[in-house]
Short mmCIF file of C-alpha atoms in Angstrom, two decimals:
data_model
loop_
_atom_site.label_atom_id
_atom_site.label_comp_id
_atom_site.label_asym_id
_atom_site.label_seq_id
_atom_site.Cartn_x
_atom_site.Cartn_y
_atom_site.Cartn_z
CA GLY W 61 0.00 0.00 0.00
CA GLN W 62 0.89 3.63 -0.19
CA GLN W 63 3.56 4.68 2.28
CA VAL W 64 4.82 8.16 3.01
CA MET W 65 8.10 8.52 4.87
CA GLN W 66 9.27 11.74 6.43
CA ILE W 67 12.71 12.69 7.75
CA PRO W 68 14.00 13.77 10.14
CA GLN W 69 11.62 12.82 12.95
CA TYR W 70 12.96 15.58 15.20
CA GLN W 71 14.99 18.70 14.54
CA HIS W 72 16.42 21.20 16.97
CA VAL W 73 17.65 24.47 15.51
CA GLN W 74 18.84 27.76 16.89
CA GLU W 75 16.47 30.60 16.23
CA GLY W 76 17.49 32.17 12.95
CA GLU W 77 18.86 28.96 11.44
CA ASP W 78 17.26 27.28 8.45
CA PHE W 79 15.26 24.05 8.63
CA THR W 80 14.32 21.42 6.05
CA THR W 81 12.08 18.38 6.23
CA TYR W 82 11.82 15.76 3.52
CA CYS W 83 8.94 13.57 2.43
CA ASN W 84 9.26 10.43 0.28
CA SER W 85 6.50 8.26 -1.12
CA SER W 86 6.68 4.65 -2.21
CA THR W 87 4.32 5.47 -5.07
CA THR W 88 3.79 8.36 -7.47
CA LEU W 89 1.49 10.93 -5.95
CA SER W 90 -1.23 12.88 -7.72
CA ASN W 91 -0.48 15.72 -5.34
CA ILE W 92 1.02 16.31 -1.93
CA GLN W 93 -0.17 18.46 0.94
CA TRP W 94 1.70 19.95 3.87
CA TYR W 95 0.23 20.59 7.30
CA LYS W 96 1.48 22.17 10.51
CA GLN W 97 0.39 21.15 13.96
CA ARG W 98 1.17 23.33 16.95
CA PRO W 99 1.64 21.60 20.31
CA GLY W 100 -1.78 20.64 21.68
CA GLY W 101 -3.54 21.66 18.48
CA HIS W 102 -4.85 20.05 15.34
CA PRO W 103 -3.17 19.91 11.92
CA VAL W 104 -3.68 22.99 9.81
CA PHE W 105 -3.31 22.99 6.04
CA LEU W 106 -0.32 24.92 4.67
CA ILE W 107 -0.12 24.20 0.96
CA GLN W 108 -0.73 21.73 -1.84
CA LEU W 109 1.63 20.86 -4.69
CA VAL W 110 0.28 19.27 -7.84
CA LYS W 111 2.71 19.65 -10.73
CA SER W 112 5.99 17.82 -11.26
CA GLY W 113 8.89 20.03 -10.17
CA GLU W 114 6.56 22.61 -8.65
CA VAL W 115 7.99 25.16 -6.21
CA LYS W 116 5.79 27.37 -4.03
CA LYS W 117 6.71 29.96 -1.44
CA GLN W 118 4.87 31.32 1.56
CA LYS W 119 6.99 34.08 3.12
CA ARG W 120 9.90 32.17 4.72
CA LEU W 121 8.55 28.73 3.71
CA THR W 122 9.53 27.09 0.41
CA PHE W 123 7.83 23.91 -0.76
CA GLN W 124 9.07 21.67 -3.56
CA PHE W 125 7.56 18.70 -5.39
CA GLY W 126 9.99 16.32 -7.06
CA GLU W 127 10.15 15.74 -10.78
CA ALA W 128 8.95 12.15 -10.36
CA LYS W 129 6.20 13.27 -7.96
CA LYS W 130 7.46 10.83 -5.32
CA ASN W 131 9.19 13.28 -2.99
CA SER W 132 8.74 16.72 -1.54
CA SER W 133 10.48 19.11 0.82
CA LEU W 134 9.66 22.01 3.07
CA HIS W 135 12.38 24.55 3.79
CA ILE W 136 12.06 27.31 6.39
CA THR W 137 14.49 30.19 6.17
CA ALA W 138 15.60 31.96 9.35
CA THR W 139 13.37 30.09 11.79
CA GLN W 140 11.37 31.94 14.42
CA THR W 141 9.78 30.72 17.64
CA THR W 142 6.41 30.81 15.91
CA ASP W 143 7.62 28.00 13.62
CA VAL W 144 7.59 25.51 16.50
CA GLY W 145 5.38 22.52 15.82
CA THR W 146 5.18 19.33 13.82
CA TYR W 147 5.15 19.45 10.05
CA PHE W 148 3.37 16.69 8.15
CA CYS W 149 3.22 15.81 4.51
CA ALA W 150 0.25 13.87 3.19
CA GLY W 151 -0.03 11.95 -0.04
CA ARG W 152 -3.34 11.95 -1.78
CA TYR W 153 -5.48 8.91 -2.42
CA LYS W 154 -6.60 7.87 1.01
CA ILE W 155 -4.69 10.89 2.36
CA ILE W 156 -1.94 8.99 4.12
CA PHE W 157 0.28 11.10 6.35
CA GLY W 158 3.99 10.84 7.02
CA LYS W 159 5.02 10.58 10.68
CA GLY W 160 5.94 14.24 10.73
CA THR W 161 8.97 16.28 11.72
CA ARG W 162 8.86 17.95 15.11
CA LEU W 163 10.69 21.25 15.07
CA HIS W 164 12.14 22.70 18.26
CA ILE W 165 13.57 26.20 18.29
CA LEU W 166 16.37 27.00 20.71
CA PRO W 167 16.39 30.68 21.68
CA ASN A 533 -19.64 28.53 11.09
CA ALA A 534 -18.32 25.88 13.44
CA GLY A 535 -16.40 23.76 10.89
CA VAL A 536 -15.68 20.26 12.21
CA THR A 537 -16.95 19.56 15.73
CA GLN A 538 -15.84 16.56 17.77
CA THR A 539 -17.32 15.33 21.01
CA PRO A 540 -16.29 14.59 23.65
CA LYS A 541 -12.98 16.44 24.06
CA PHE A 542 -11.71 14.06 26.72
CA GLN A 543 -12.74 10.55 27.75
CA VAL A 544 -11.43 7.92 30.13
CA LEU A 545 -12.58 4.33 29.64
CA LYS A 546 -11.88 1.08 31.36
CA THR A 547 -10.73 -1.88 29.32
CA GLY A 548 -13.70 -3.59 27.71
CA GLN A 549 -16.02 -0.60 27.80
CA SER A 550 -17.55 0.74 24.62
CA MET A 551 -18.07 4.26 23.40
CA THR A 552 -18.79 6.31 20.30
CA LEU A 553 -16.81 9.35 19.23
CA GLN A 554 -18.97 11.87 17.45
CA CYS A 555 -17.98 14.11 14.54
CA ALA A 556 -20.11 16.61 12.66
CA GLN A 557 -19.27 19.15 9.97
CA ASP A 558 -21.38 22.03 8.76
CA MET A 559 -19.46 22.77 5.55
CA ASN A 560 -21.46 20.42 3.30
CA HIS A 561 -18.33 18.34 2.68
CA ASN A 562 -18.62 14.99 0.96
CA SER A 563 -15.68 13.09 2.45
CA MET A 564 -14.91 12.51 6.11
CA TYR A 565 -11.99 10.83 7.84
CA TRP A 566 -10.98 9.45 11.22
CA TYR A 567 -7.33 9.50 12.29
CA ARG A 568 -5.55 8.54 15.47
CA GLN A 569 -2.37 10.23 16.61
CA ASP A 570 0.16 8.59 18.88
CA PRO A 571 3.53 10.04 19.91
CA GLY A 572 6.12 9.43 17.19
CA MET A 573 3.57 7.75 14.92
CA GLY A 574 2.08 10.74 13.20
CA LEU A 575 -1.49 10.56 11.96
CA ARG A 576 -2.79 7.13 10.99
CA LEU A 577 -5.99 6.74 9.01
CA ILE A 578 -8.57 4.51 10.68
CA TYR A 579 -11.57 4.77 8.38
CA TYR A 580 -12.87 7.19 5.81
CA SER A 581 -16.12 7.90 4.03
CA ALA A 582 -15.94 9.24 0.51
CA SER A 583 -19.63 10.07 0.47
CA GLU A 584 -22.79 9.58 2.43
CA GLY A 585 -23.57 5.88 2.74
CA THR A 586 -20.05 4.64 2.02
CA THR A 587 -17.16 3.76 4.32
CA ASP A 588 -13.74 2.24 3.72
CA LYS A 589 -10.89 0.96 5.84
CA GLY A 590 -7.73 2.95 6.31
CA GLU A 591 -4.35 1.91 7.68
CA VAL A 592 -5.43 0.79 11.17
CA PRO A 593 -9.14 -0.20 11.19
CA ASN A 594 -8.98 -3.14 13.61
CA GLY A 595 -10.97 -2.59 16.80
CA TYR A 596 -13.08 0.19 15.32
CA ASN A 597 -16.36 0.60 13.50
CA VAL A 598 -17.76 3.67 11.78
CA SER A 599 -21.11 5.01 10.68
CA ARG A 600 -21.75 7.74 8.16
CA LEU A 601 -25.14 8.67 9.56
CA ASN A 602 -25.78 11.41 7.04
CA LYS A 603 -23.71 13.91 5.10
CA ARG A 604 -22.90 15.90 8.25
CA GLU A 605 -22.03 13.16 10.72
CA PHE A 606 -19.39 10.43 10.86
CA SER A 607 -19.05 8.50 14.10
CA LEU A 608 -16.31 6.17 15.34
CA ARG A 609 -17.17 3.34 17.70
CA LEU A 610 -14.96 1.31 19.99
CA GLU A 611 -16.89 -1.84 20.89
CA SER A 612 -14.45 -3.14 23.50
CA ALA A 613 -11.79 -0.59 24.35
CA ALA A 614 -8.19 -1.70 24.89
CA PRO A 615 -5.23 0.22 26.38
CA SER A 616 -3.63 0.19 22.91
CA GLN A 617 -6.45 2.46 21.78
CA THR A 618 -5.30 5.23 24.10
CA SER A 619 -4.68 8.06 21.65
CA VAL A 620 -5.83 11.39 20.32
CA TYR A 621 -8.51 10.96 17.68
CA PHE A 622 -9.04 13.51 14.94
CA CYS A 623 -11.96 13.78 12.58
CA ALA A 624 -11.50 15.64 9.30
CA SER A 625 -13.51 16.48 6.21
CA ILE A 626 -12.97 17.67 2.65
CA PRO A 627 -15.47 18.84 0.02
CA ASP A 628 -14.19 16.40 -2.63
CA ARG A 629 -11.38 13.90 -3.05
CA VAL A 630 -9.34 15.54 -5.76
CA ASN A 631 -7.62 18.77 -4.76
CA SER A 632 -8.94 19.83 -1.40
CA PRO A 633 -7.27 20.24 1.98
CA LEU A 634 -8.46 18.46 5.09
CA HIS A 635 -10.32 20.46 7.70
CA PHE A 636 -9.68 18.98 11.15
CA GLY A 637 -11.68 19.00 14.34
CA ASN A 638 -10.01 19.78 17.65
CA GLY A 639 -9.61 16.14 18.58
CA THR A 640 -10.75 13.74 21.29
CA ARG A 641 -8.17 12.64 23.85
CA LEU A 642 -9.04 9.06 24.88
CA THR A 643 -7.41 7.15 27.70
CA VAL A 644 -8.14 3.47 28.24
CA THR A 645 -7.04 2.08 31.58
#
């Protein structure tokens, strides 16, 4: 069945450093979605990528979809304390989530 | 506009007890989903309903049953709760299955002792 793997599981960065999380699927995806979950909260939709090689930006966040549509990445430039949380990718079909990357910011 | 509403917010059960987690959405969405979230395991799909009257198994359906009562409501039932079912349960909905984001409820934190 469809599997979505996400690395790393945890990441500690100093405030101001960059952060990247990677998502890999065992199958080709029709699209991929990214969500953020703050501690104690529920996942909130960030963005969706549909096209092969697509790159989208949201302020300090850059999202990429691989050419083969089997991998994706989220890069945060100059992290801030508000970026703390767990970032999930989700592959479409049954909407299967990766295990997420928990981001900790060290002041 | 409440979005996706889950009840209860918290529940403690003893092993072997049964209960139903309720989920309702007021956005006229077609598809609804139940996930469980455990530390380090991310979100795992239990069951989903692509439309009213249909349900399908997800990644971890064992020990659960679901009912899509109508377009608004999708309930999750634990017939005989086990400690392994201690988790946070999230309900979510989307208007269609092609290019829509999930809208999540606030979750139900279930502890089985």
